[in-house]
Amino acid sequence: MSAYPEIRLYIGGHWRKTAETLPILNPADETVLGQCPVATTADLDDALEAAAKGFALWSRTSPHKRAAVLLKAAALMRERQEEIAQSITREHGKPIAQARLEVIRGCEFFEWDAGEATRIYGRVIPSEPGIRYIVHHQPIGTVAAFSPWNFPMSQPCRKIAGAIASGCSIIIKAAEETPAGAVHIANALHDAGLPPGVFNLVFGVPADISSYLIPRQPVRMVAFTGSTAVGKWLTERAARVMKPVLMELGGHAPVVVCDDVDPVEAARISVIRKSRNQGQVCTSPTRFFVMKDLYKSFCTEFVERAKAIRIGNGLDPETQMGPVANDRRLAALEVLTADARAKGAKVLTGGERVGNRGYFYPVTVLADLPDDARALTEEPFGPMALINPVNSLEEAIEKANSLPFGLAAYAFTHSARNVDLLTDGVECGNLSINTLEASVAETPFGGVKESGFGREGGAEGLHQYMIVKNVSHRLEMQ
Ligand code: NAD
């Protein structure tokens, strides 16, 4: 077992300790794993100054050189996969196999954006003789980024890759509860030869850091993944100084099970995905709308599969689902279950904390929920499935669209007509048919409505970090 890394700030190419720290807990046994530094305003001022110098250099570095650093860092992280995965499982709780996959996913974000860096094309607009209009895409400047605790490695990787590939510098505040992933990324970028100041890593009190960084120079943009409430708070602060935002926020993903599929197979796939990362995924399948003829068999299979999920310490290779990340999640799941039960929903399985040490909560299946059950409108962000019957695809689409969220949505169907209706009808950024995978590095990912603004990944991703500049060039002065 490799040691849990020492967590420090990384500013201007150097590691830095702080006087004040916060404890990092292992959610599987509530023991203290390490200490997370708390940046002072002096540390943040240094990060801002370093990022300004980093941008001056990096924005004038060729795309091929930027790509080479990202690819080298990704190769190093692939080599260090096991060490990184163990630290993620210890601080976050997820099963080690999932932590290993997360490391690879983070590398894929680096690798994809490295390729995209070399394909940032402008365009020439046809016009009259004697004048040329040329559209350029240029890096926006320094990015202030804030990444959450649910994917300690791949979440920061996504933002760092976009910023660095496009020629920006970045100051990222990664999650204090799960800081090791970002520290490993910093190590890899450092070892890959990224010039000082291009990438800076800080931790501390989230609201203090974001409110300090956002209005200051050289920050030109704010990127965040987390809850809709915090996203709105950050967007308001960015609006005051007219800085653009990239917001990847909450979801409450609907899953439509149409009547032309095998409900047993749909339930099997759904339970695996529901338990992934203990359900703490913004795209986690949560609101299941099942055609009424399949409802009973879908619920029966779902419950049997959910009961069979092996819960335990994520470092045990037999474990299929670890603890939820912190006591806030445990409390939130308990409240939503109690509310649904009191309002008449059926608790088909789960619904009670497992043990009293470590934040273990089983896959919990609530069925026949009344419309006023809080779980139907508040994102559970945990291993909770809500299953209700529907009479038609139109009814399912209406229910899917009934919330202010619109991130991921899913459907099981073999009918091209159904896919057409879903594609046109469901309000979301990512619709997946017959798979519960919502995004990969090569596809654009993001939300509509209160699930956010902007896209990460795909050909669209780098453009979030760039400005458009039109140059009108008349060959003779006029
Ligand atoms: P939270 O909204 O307080 O925190 C989420 C993340 O945002 C954390 O990493 C936190 O450090 C950061 N954060 C909080 N306030 C901030 C601020 N003022 N400035 C900058 N960063 C800030 O909630 P939580 O209790 O940690 O998590 C619960 C909720 O967060 C969930 O219900 C879920 O909706 C959401 N969440 C979403 C994602 C996602 O991938 N979209 C990831 C994690 C959490």
Coordinates of C-alpha atoms and ligand atoms in Angstrom, one line a residue:
M1 CA 0.0 0.0 0.0
S2 CA 1.5 3.4 -1.0
A3 CA 1.5 6.2 1.5
Y4 CA -1.2 8.9 1.4
P5 CA 0.6 11.9 -0.1
E6 CA 1.5 15.0 1.8
I7 CA -1.0 17.7 0.7
R8 CA 0.5 21.1 -0.1
L9 CA -0.2 24.2 -2.2
Y10 CA 1.6 24.4 -5.6
I11 CA 2.3 28.0 -6.6
G12 CA 4.6 29.3 -9.3
G13 CA 6.2 25.8 -9.7
H14 CA 6.9 25.3 -6.0
W15 CA 5.3 23.3 -3.2
R16 CA 4.2 25.3 -0.1
K17 CA 3.0 24.4 3.4
T18 CA 0.6 26.6 5.4
A19 CA 0.2 27.3 9.1
E20 CA -3.5 26.5 9.1
T21 CA -4.8 23.1 7.9
L22 CA -8.0 21.1 7.8
P23 CA -8.2 17.4 8.6
I24 CA -8.9 14.9 5.8
L25 CA -11.1 12.0 6.8
N26 CA -11.3 8.4 5.5
P27 CA -15.0 8.0 5.0
A28 CA -14.7 4.2 5.5
D29 CA -13.6 4.4 9.1
E30 CA -13.7 8.2 10.0
T31 CA -10.0 8.2 10.8
V32 CA -7.8 11.2 10.0
L33 CA -5.7 10.5 6.8
G34 CA -3.8 13.8 6.6
Q35 CA -4.1 17.5 6.7
C36 CA -5.1 19.9 3.9
P37 CA -3.5 23.3 3.8
V38 CA -5.5 26.5 4.0
A39 CA -4.2 29.2 1.7
T40 CA -3.9 32.8 3.1
T41 CA -4.6 35.9 0.9
A42 CA -0.8 36.2 0.6
D43 CA -0.7 32.7 -0.9
L44 CA -3.5 33.7 -3.3
D45 CA -1.7 36.9 -4.3
D46 CA 1.4 34.9 -5.1
A47 CA -0.8 32.5 -7.2
L48 CA -2.3 35.4 -9.1
E49 CA 1.1 36.9 -9.8
A50 CA 2.5 33.5 -10.9
A51 CA -0.5 32.8 -13.1
A52 CA 0.0 36.2 -14.9
K53 CA 3.6 35.3 -15.7
G54 CA 2.5 31.8 -16.6
F55 CA -0.1 33.1 -19.1
A56 CA 2.4 35.5 -20.7
L57 CA 4.7 32.6 -21.5
W58 CA 2.1 29.8 -22.2
S59 CA -0.2 31.8 -24.5
R60 CA 2.8 32.3 -26.8
T61 CA 3.9 28.6 -26.6
S62 CA 3.1 26.6 -29.7
P63 CA 0.1 24.2 -29.6
H64 CA 2.4 21.3 -30.3
K65 CA 4.5 22.1 -27.3
R66 CA 1.5 22.5 -25.1
A67 CA 0.2 19.2 -26.3
A68 CA 3.5 17.5 -25.6
V69 CA 3.5 18.5 -22.0
L70 CA -0.1 17.3 -21.5
L71 CA 0.7 14.0 -23.1
K72 CA 3.8 13.5 -21.0
A73 CA 1.9 14.3 -17.8
A74 CA -0.9 11.8 -18.9
A75 CA 1.8 9.2 -19.5
L76 CA 3.2 9.8 -16.0
M77 CA -0.2 9.5 -14.4
R78 CA -0.8 6.2 -16.3
E79 CA 2.5 4.9 -14.8
R80 CA 1.4 6.1 -11.4
Q81 CA -2.1 4.7 -11.7
E82 CA -2.0 2.4 -8.7
E83 CA -0.5 4.9 -6.3
I84 CA -3.0 7.6 -7.4
A85 CA -6.0 5.2 -7.2
Q86 CA -5.1 4.0 -3.7
S87 CA -5.0 7.6 -2.4
I88 CA -8.3 8.4 -4.1
T89 CA -10.0 5.4 -2.5
R90 CA -8.7 6.2 0.9
E91 CA -9.9 9.8 0.9
H92 CA -13.1 9.3 -1.1
G93 CA -14.2 5.7 -0.3
K94 CA -14.9 4.4 -3.9
P95 CA -14.0 0.9 -4.8
I96 CA -10.4 0.6 -5.9
A97 CA -11.3 -0.7 -9.4
Q98 CA -13.4 2.5 -9.9
A99 CA -10.5 4.6 -8.7
R100 CA -8.2 3.0 -11.2
L101 CA -10.7 3.7 -14.0
E102 CA -11.0 7.3 -12.8
V103 CA -7.2 7.8 -13.2
I104 CA -7.4 6.6 -16.8
R105 CA -10.4 8.8 -17.4
G106 CA -8.4 11.8 -16.1
C107 CA -5.6 10.9 -18.5
E108 CA -8.0 10.6 -21.4
F109 CA -9.2 14.2 -20.8
F110 CA -5.5 15.3 -21.0
E111 CA -4.9 13.2 -24.1
W112 CA -8.0 14.4 -25.9
D113 CA -7.5 18.1 -25.2
A114 CA -3.8 17.7 -26.2
G115 CA -5.0 16.7 -29.6
E116 CA -7.6 19.4 -29.8
A117 CA -4.9 22.0 -28.9
T118 CA -3.5 21.4 -32.4
R119 CA -6.9 21.8 -34.1
I120 CA -7.9 25.3 -33.0
Y121 CA -8.7 26.6 -36.4
G122 CA -9.7 30.2 -37.2
R123 CA -11.4 31.1 -40.5
V124 CA -11.1 33.6 -43.3
I125 CA -14.4 35.3 -44.3
P126 CA -14.8 36.0 -48.0
S127 CA -15.2 39.7 -48.8
E128 CA -14.5 42.4 -51.3
P129 CA -11.0 42.6 -53.0
G130 CA -8.6 44.5 -50.8
I131 CA -9.9 43.4 -47.4
R132 CA -9.4 40.3 -45.4
Y133 CA -11.5 39.3 -42.4
I134 CA -9.7 36.7 -40.3
V135 CA -11.2 35.1 -37.2
H136 CA -8.8 34.0 -34.5
H137 CA -9.4 31.9 -31.4
Q138 CA -7.1 33.1 -28.6
P139 CA -6.7 31.9 -25.0
I140 CA -8.8 33.9 -22.6
G141 CA -6.3 34.4 -19.9
T142 CA -6.0 33.0 -16.3
V143 CA -8.8 30.7 -15.3
A144 CA -10.0 30.4 -11.7
A145 CA -11.3 26.9 -11.3
F146 CA -13.1 25.0 -8.5
S147 CA -13.5 21.3 -8.6
P148 CA -15.6 19.0 -6.4
W149 CA -14.9 16.0 -4.2
N150 CA -16.8 13.3 -6.1
F151 CA -14.1 12.6 -8.6
P152 CA -10.9 13.8 -7.0
M153 CA -8.8 13.1 -10.1
S154 CA -11.0 13.3 -13.2
Q155 CA -12.9 16.4 -12.2
P156 CA -9.8 18.6 -11.8
C157 CA -8.2 16.9 -14.9
R158 CA -11.0 18.0 -17.1
K159 CA -10.7 21.7 -16.2
I160 CA -6.9 21.7 -16.1
A161 CA -6.7 20.0 -19.5
G162 CA -9.1 22.5 -21.1
A163 CA -7.2 25.5 -19.7
I164 CA -3.7 24.3 -20.4
A165 CA -4.4 23.0 -23.9
S166 CA -6.0 26.2 -25.0
G167 CA -3.0 28.3 -23.8
C168 CA -4.5 29.7 -20.5
S169 CA -2.9 29.6 -17.1
I170 CA -5.0 28.3 -14.2
I171 CA -5.4 28.6 -10.5
I172 CA -7.5 25.6 -9.3
K173 CA -9.0 25.2 -5.9
A174 CA -9.6 21.5 -5.7
A175 CA -11.8 19.9 -3.0
E176 CA -10.4 20.0 0.5
E177 CA -12.1 16.7 1.5
T178 CA -10.4 14.8 -1.4
P179 CA -7.2 16.7 -2.3
A180 CA -4.9 13.9 -3.3
G181 CA -5.9 13.6 -6.9
A182 CA -5.1 17.2 -7.7
V183 CA -1.7 16.9 -5.9
H184 CA -0.9 13.9 -8.1
I185 CA -1.9 15.9 -11.2
A186 CA 0.4 18.8 -10.0
N187 CA 3.3 16.3 -9.6
A188 CA 2.8 14.9 -13.1
L189 CA 2.6 18.4 -14.7
H190 CA 5.7 19.5 -12.8
D191 CA 7.6 16.3 -13.8
A192 CA 6.4 16.8 -17.4
G193 CA 8.1 20.1 -17.6
L194 CA 5.2 22.6 -17.4
P195 CA 6.7 26.0 -16.9
P196 CA 6.1 27.6 -13.5
G197 CA 2.9 29.6 -13.0
V198 CA 0.9 28.0 -15.8
F199 CA -0.8 25.7 -13.3
N200 CA -1.3 26.6 -9.6
L201 CA -3.1 24.6 -7.0
V202 CA -4.6 26.0 -3.8
F203 CA -6.9 24.8 -1.0
G204 CA -8.7 26.5 1.8
V205 CA -12.1 27.9 2.7
P206 CA -14.0 27.7 -0.6
A207 CA -16.1 30.9 -0.3
D208 CA -13.1 32.9 0.9
I209 CA -10.9 31.7 -2.0
S210 CA -13.5 32.2 -4.7
S211 CA -14.6 35.6 -3.5
Y212 CA -11.0 36.7 -3.3
L213 CA -9.9 35.3 -6.7
I214 CA -12.9 36.1 -9.0
P215 CA -12.7 39.9 -9.0
R216 CA -8.9 40.1 -9.2
Q217 CA -6.5 40.4 -12.1
P218 CA -5.4 38.5 -14.1
V219 CA -8.4 36.2 -13.6
R220 CA -10.5 36.3 -16.8
M221 CA -12.9 33.4 -16.4
V222 CA -14.5 31.1 -13.7
A223 CA -15.0 27.4 -14.1
F224 CA -16.9 25.3 -11.5
T225 CA -18.3 21.9 -11.0
G226 CA -20.6 21.4 -8.0
S227 CA -24.1 22.2 -6.7
T228 CA -26.5 24.5 -8.5
A229 CA -26.7 26.7 -5.3
V230 CA -22.9 27.3 -5.3
G231 CA -22.9 27.7 -9.1
K232 CA -25.4 30.5 -8.8
W233 CA -23.4 32.2 -6.0
L234 CA -20.2 32.1 -8.1
T235 CA -22.0 33.2 -11.3
E236 CA -23.3 36.3 -9.4
R237 CA -19.8 37.2 -8.3
A238 CA -18.4 36.7 -11.8
A239 CA -21.2 38.8 -13.3
R240 CA -20.3 41.8 -11.1
V241 CA -17.0 41.9 -12.9
M242 CA -18.4 40.7 -16.2
K243 CA -16.2 37.5 -16.3
P244 CA -17.6 34.5 -18.2
V245 CA -18.3 31.3 -16.4
L246 CA -18.3 27.6 -17.2
M247 CA -20.8 25.9 -14.9
E248 CA -21.2 22.2 -14.6
L249 CA -23.9 21.9 -11.9
G250 CA -26.4 19.5 -10.4
G251 CA -28.6 17.0 -12.2
H252 CA -31.5 14.6 -11.4
A253 CA -31.2 12.3 -14.3
P254 CA -34.4 10.6 -15.6
V255 CA -34.3 7.1 -17.1
V256 CA -37.1 6.1 -19.4
V257 CA -37.7 2.4 -19.7
C258 CA -39.8 1.9 -22.8
D259 CA -42.0 -1.1 -23.4
D260 CA -39.9 -2.7 -26.2
V261 CA -37.0 -3.7 -24.0
D262 CA -36.2 -6.5 -21.6
P263 CA -36.9 -5.0 -18.1
V264 CA -34.6 -7.5 -16.4
E265 CA -31.6 -6.4 -18.5
A266 CA -32.5 -2.7 -18.0
A267 CA -32.6 -3.2 -14.3
R268 CA -29.3 -5.1 -14.2
I269 CA -27.5 -2.3 -16.1
S270 CA -29.2 0.4 -13.9
V271 CA -28.1 -1.1 -10.6
I272 CA -24.5 -1.2 -11.6
R273 CA -24.6 2.4 -12.7
K274 CA -26.6 3.6 -9.7
S275 CA -24.1 2.1 -7.3
R276 CA -21.1 3.6 -9.1
N277 CA -19.3 6.1 -7.0
Q278 CA -22.0 5.5 -4.4
G279 CA -24.4 7.4 -6.6
Q280 CA -22.4 10.6 -6.1
V281 CA -22.4 11.6 -9.7
C282 CA -24.1 14.5 -11.3
T283 CA -25.2 12.2 -14.1
S284 CA -26.3 9.3 -11.8
P285 CA -29.5 7.6 -13.1
T286 CA -32.0 8.5 -10.4
R287 CA -35.7 9.0 -11.6
F288 CA -36.8 5.9 -13.3
F289 CA -40.0 6.1 -15.4
V290 CA -41.0 2.6 -16.4
M291 CA -43.8 1.7 -18.7
K292 CA -46.5 0.2 -16.6
D293 CA -46.5 -3.3 -18.2
L294 CA -42.8 -3.7 -17.3
Y295 CA -43.0 -1.9 -13.9
K296 CA -43.3 -4.9 -11.6
S297 CA -40.6 -7.0 -13.2
F298 CA -38.2 -4.1 -13.4
C299 CA -38.7 -3.3 -9.7
T300 CA -38.3 -6.9 -8.7
E301 CA -35.0 -7.3 -10.6
F302 CA -33.7 -3.9 -9.5
V303 CA -34.3 -4.8 -5.8
E304 CA -32.7 -8.2 -6.1
R305 CA -29.6 -6.8 -7.7
A306 CA -29.4 -3.8 -5.3
K307 CA -29.6 -6.2 -2.3
A308 CA -26.7 -8.2 -3.7
I309 CA -24.3 -5.2 -4.0
R310 CA -21.3 -5.8 -1.6
I311 CA -20.7 -2.8 0.5
G312 CA -17.4 -2.2 2.3
N313 CA -14.0 -0.6 2.4
G314 CA -13.1 0.4 -1.2
L315 CA -9.6 -1.0 -0.8
D316 CA -11.1 -4.5 -0.4
P317 CA -11.2 -5.9 -4.0
E318 CA -14.5 -7.7 -3.3
T319 CA -16.2 -4.4 -2.5
Q320 CA -18.7 -3.2 -5.1
M321 CA -19.8 0.0 -3.3
G322 CA -18.0 2.0 -0.7
P323 CA -19.2 4.6 1.9
V324 CA -20.7 7.9 0.8
A325 CA -18.1 10.7 1.0
N326 CA -19.0 12.5 4.1
D327 CA -21.6 12.8 6.9
R328 CA -23.5 15.5 5.0
R329 CA -24.4 13.0 2.3
L330 CA -25.4 10.4 4.9
A331 CA -27.7 12.9 6.6
A332 CA -29.2 14.1 3.3
L333 CA -30.0 10.6 2.2
E334 CA -31.6 9.8 5.6
V335 CA -33.8 12.9 5.4
L336 CA -35.0 12.2 1.8
T337 CA -35.8 8.6 2.7
A338 CA -37.8 9.6 5.8
D339 CA -39.7 12.2 3.9
A340 CA -40.6 9.8 1.1
R341 CA -41.7 7.1 3.6
A342 CA -43.8 9.6 5.6
K343 CA -45.6 10.6 2.4
G344 CA -46.5 7.1 1.4
A345 CA -43.7 5.9 -0.9
K346 CA -42.6 2.2 -0.7
V347 CA -39.1 1.6 0.5
L348 CA -38.4 -1.6 -1.5
T349 CA -34.8 -2.0 -0.1
G350 CA -32.3 -0.1 1.9
G351 CA -33.2 3.1 3.6
E352 CA -31.1 2.6 6.8
R353 CA -27.4 3.4 7.4
V354 CA -25.2 0.3 7.5
G355 CA -23.2 0.1 10.7
N356 CA -22.3 3.1 12.8
R357 CA -18.7 3.7 11.8
G358 CA -17.9 4.9 8.3
Y359 CA -20.5 6.6 6.1
F360 CA -22.1 3.4 4.6
Y361 CA -25.5 3.7 3.0
P362 CA -27.0 0.9 0.8
V363 CA -28.6 1.2 -2.6
T364 CA -32.0 2.4 -1.6
V365 CA -35.0 1.8 -3.8
L366 CA -38.1 4.0 -3.4
A367 CA -41.2 3.2 -5.5
D368 CA -44.6 4.7 -6.1
L369 CA -43.5 8.1 -4.9
P370 CA -46.1 10.8 -4.6
D371 CA -45.3 14.0 -6.5
D372 CA -44.5 15.9 -3.4
A373 CA -41.8 13.6 -2.2
R374 CA -38.7 15.8 -1.8
A375 CA -36.4 13.1 -3.4
L376 CA -38.3 13.6 -6.7
T377 CA -37.2 17.3 -6.9
E378 CA -34.0 17.4 -4.8
E379 CA -30.9 15.7 -6.2
P380 CA -30.2 12.8 -3.8
F381 CA -26.5 12.7 -4.9
G382 CA -26.2 9.2 -3.4
P383 CA -27.2 5.6 -4.0
M384 CA -30.9 6.2 -4.2
A385 CA -33.2 5.1 -7.1
L386 CA -36.7 6.5 -7.4
I387 CA -39.0 4.2 -9.5
N388 CA -42.5 5.2 -10.8
P389 CA -44.7 3.8 -13.5
V390 CA -45.8 5.7 -16.6
N391 CA -48.4 5.1 -19.2
S392 CA -46.8 6.5 -22.3
L393 CA -43.5 7.9 -23.7
E394 CA -45.1 11.4 -23.8
E395 CA -45.9 11.2 -20.1
A396 CA -42.3 10.0 -19.3
I397 CA -40.9 13.0 -21.3
E398 CA -43.1 15.4 -19.5
K399 CA -42.0 14.1 -16.1
A400 CA -38.4 14.0 -17.2
N401 CA -38.7 17.7 -18.1
S402 CA -40.6 18.7 -14.9
L403 CA -37.5 19.8 -12.9
P404 CA -35.3 22.8 -13.3
F405 CA -32.4 20.4 -14.0
G406 CA -31.2 19.2 -17.5
L407 CA -27.9 17.5 -17.4
A408 CA -28.0 13.8 -18.3
A409 CA -31.0 11.7 -19.4
Y410 CA -31.3 8.1 -20.4
A411 CA -33.7 5.7 -22.1
F412 CA -33.8 2.1 -22.9
T413 CA -35.5 1.4 -26.2
H414 CA -34.9 -0.2 -29.6
S415 CA -37.4 2.0 -31.4
A416 CA -36.0 4.6 -33.8
R417 CA -39.3 6.5 -33.4
N418 CA -38.9 6.6 -29.6
V419 CA -35.3 7.8 -30.0
D420 CA -36.5 10.6 -32.3
L421 CA -39.2 11.7 -29.8
L422 CA -36.7 11.6 -26.9
T423 CA -34.0 13.5 -28.8
D424 CA -36.4 16.3 -29.7
G425 CA -38.4 16.2 -26.4
V426 CA -36.0 15.8 -23.5
E427 CA -34.4 18.9 -22.1
C428 CA -30.9 17.9 -21.3
G429 CA -27.3 18.3 -22.4
N430 CA -26.6 14.6 -22.7
L431 CA -29.0 11.9 -23.8
S432 CA -27.9 8.3 -23.8
I433 CA -29.9 5.4 -25.3
N434 CA -29.3 1.9 -24.1
T435 CA -26.3 2.9 -22.1
L436 CA -25.9 4.8 -18.8
E437 CA -22.6 6.4 -19.8
A438 CA -23.2 10.1 -20.2
S439 CA -19.9 11.4 -21.3
V440 CA -16.4 10.5 -22.6
A441 CA -13.5 12.8 -23.4
E442 CA -14.4 13.1 -27.1
T443 CA -18.0 14.2 -26.6
P444 CA -19.2 17.6 -25.3
F445 CA -20.6 17.5 -21.8
G446 CA -22.7 20.0 -19.9
G447 CA -26.2 21.0 -18.9
V448 CA -29.2 23.1 -19.8
K449 CA -31.5 25.0 -17.4
E450 CA -30.1 25.1 -13.9
S451 CA -27.7 22.3 -14.6
G452 CA -25.3 24.8 -15.9
F453 CA -23.7 26.6 -18.8
G454 CA -21.0 25.8 -21.3
R455 CA -19.5 22.5 -22.4
E456 CA -16.4 20.5 -21.4
G457 CA -14.8 18.0 -23.7
G458 CA -15.4 17.2 -27.3
A459 CA -14.5 19.7 -30.0
E460 CA -16.5 22.3 -28.1
G461 CA -14.5 22.1 -24.8
L462 CA -11.5 24.2 -25.6
H463 CA -13.6 27.0 -27.0
Q464 CA -14.9 27.7 -23.5
Y465 CA -11.3 28.9 -22.6
M466 CA -10.9 31.0 -25.7
I467 CA -12.0 34.4 -27.0
V468 CA -13.0 35.1 -30.6
K469 CA -11.1 38.0 -32.2
N470 CA -11.9 39.2 -35.7
V471 CA -9.2 41.0 -37.5
S472 CA -10.3 43.2 -40.4
H473 CA -7.2 43.8 -42.6
R474 CA -7.5 46.3 -45.5
L475 CA -4.4 46.0 -47.7
E476 CA -4.4 49.7 -48.5
M477 CA -5.0 52.4 -46.0
Q478 CA -8.4 54.0 -46.4
Ligands
NAD1 P1 -21.4 22.2 -2.0 O1 -22.2 22.7 -3.0 O2 -21.2 23.0 -0.7 O3 -19.9 21.8 -2.5 C1 -19.7 21.3 -3.7 C2 -18.2 21.6 -4.1 O4 -18.2 23.0 -4.3 C3 -17.2 21.3 -3.0 O5 -16.1 20.8 -3.6 C4 -16.9 22.7 -2.4 O6 -15.5 22.8 -2.0 C5 -17.2 23.6 -3.5 N1 -17.7 24.9 -3.0 C6 -18.6 25.1 -2.1 N2 -18.8 26.4 -1.9 C7 -17.9 27.1 -2.7 C8 -17.7 28.4 -3.0 N3 -18.3 29.4 -2.4 N4 -16.7 28.7 -3.9 C9 -16.0 27.8 -4.5 N5 -16.3 26.5 -4.3 C10 -17.2 26.1 -3.4 O7 -22.0 20.8 -1.5 P2 -21.5 19.5 -0.9 O8 -22.2 19.2 0.4 O9 -20.0 19.4 -0.9 O10 -22.0 18.5 -2.0 C11 -23.4 18.3 -2.1 C12 -24.0 18.8 -3.4 O11 -23.1 19.3 -4.3 C13 -24.7 17.6 -4.0 O12 -26.0 17.6 -3.7 C14 -24.5 17.9 -5.5 O13 -25.7 18.5 -6.0 C15 -23.4 18.8 -5.6 N6 -22.2 18.3 -6.2 C16 -22.2 18.2 -7.6 C17 -21.1 17.7 -8.2 C18 -21.1 17.6 -9.7 O14 -20.4 16.8 -10.3 N7 -22.0 18.4 -10.4 C19 -20.0 17.3 -7.5 C20 -20.0 17.4 -6.1 C21 -21.1 17.9 -5.5

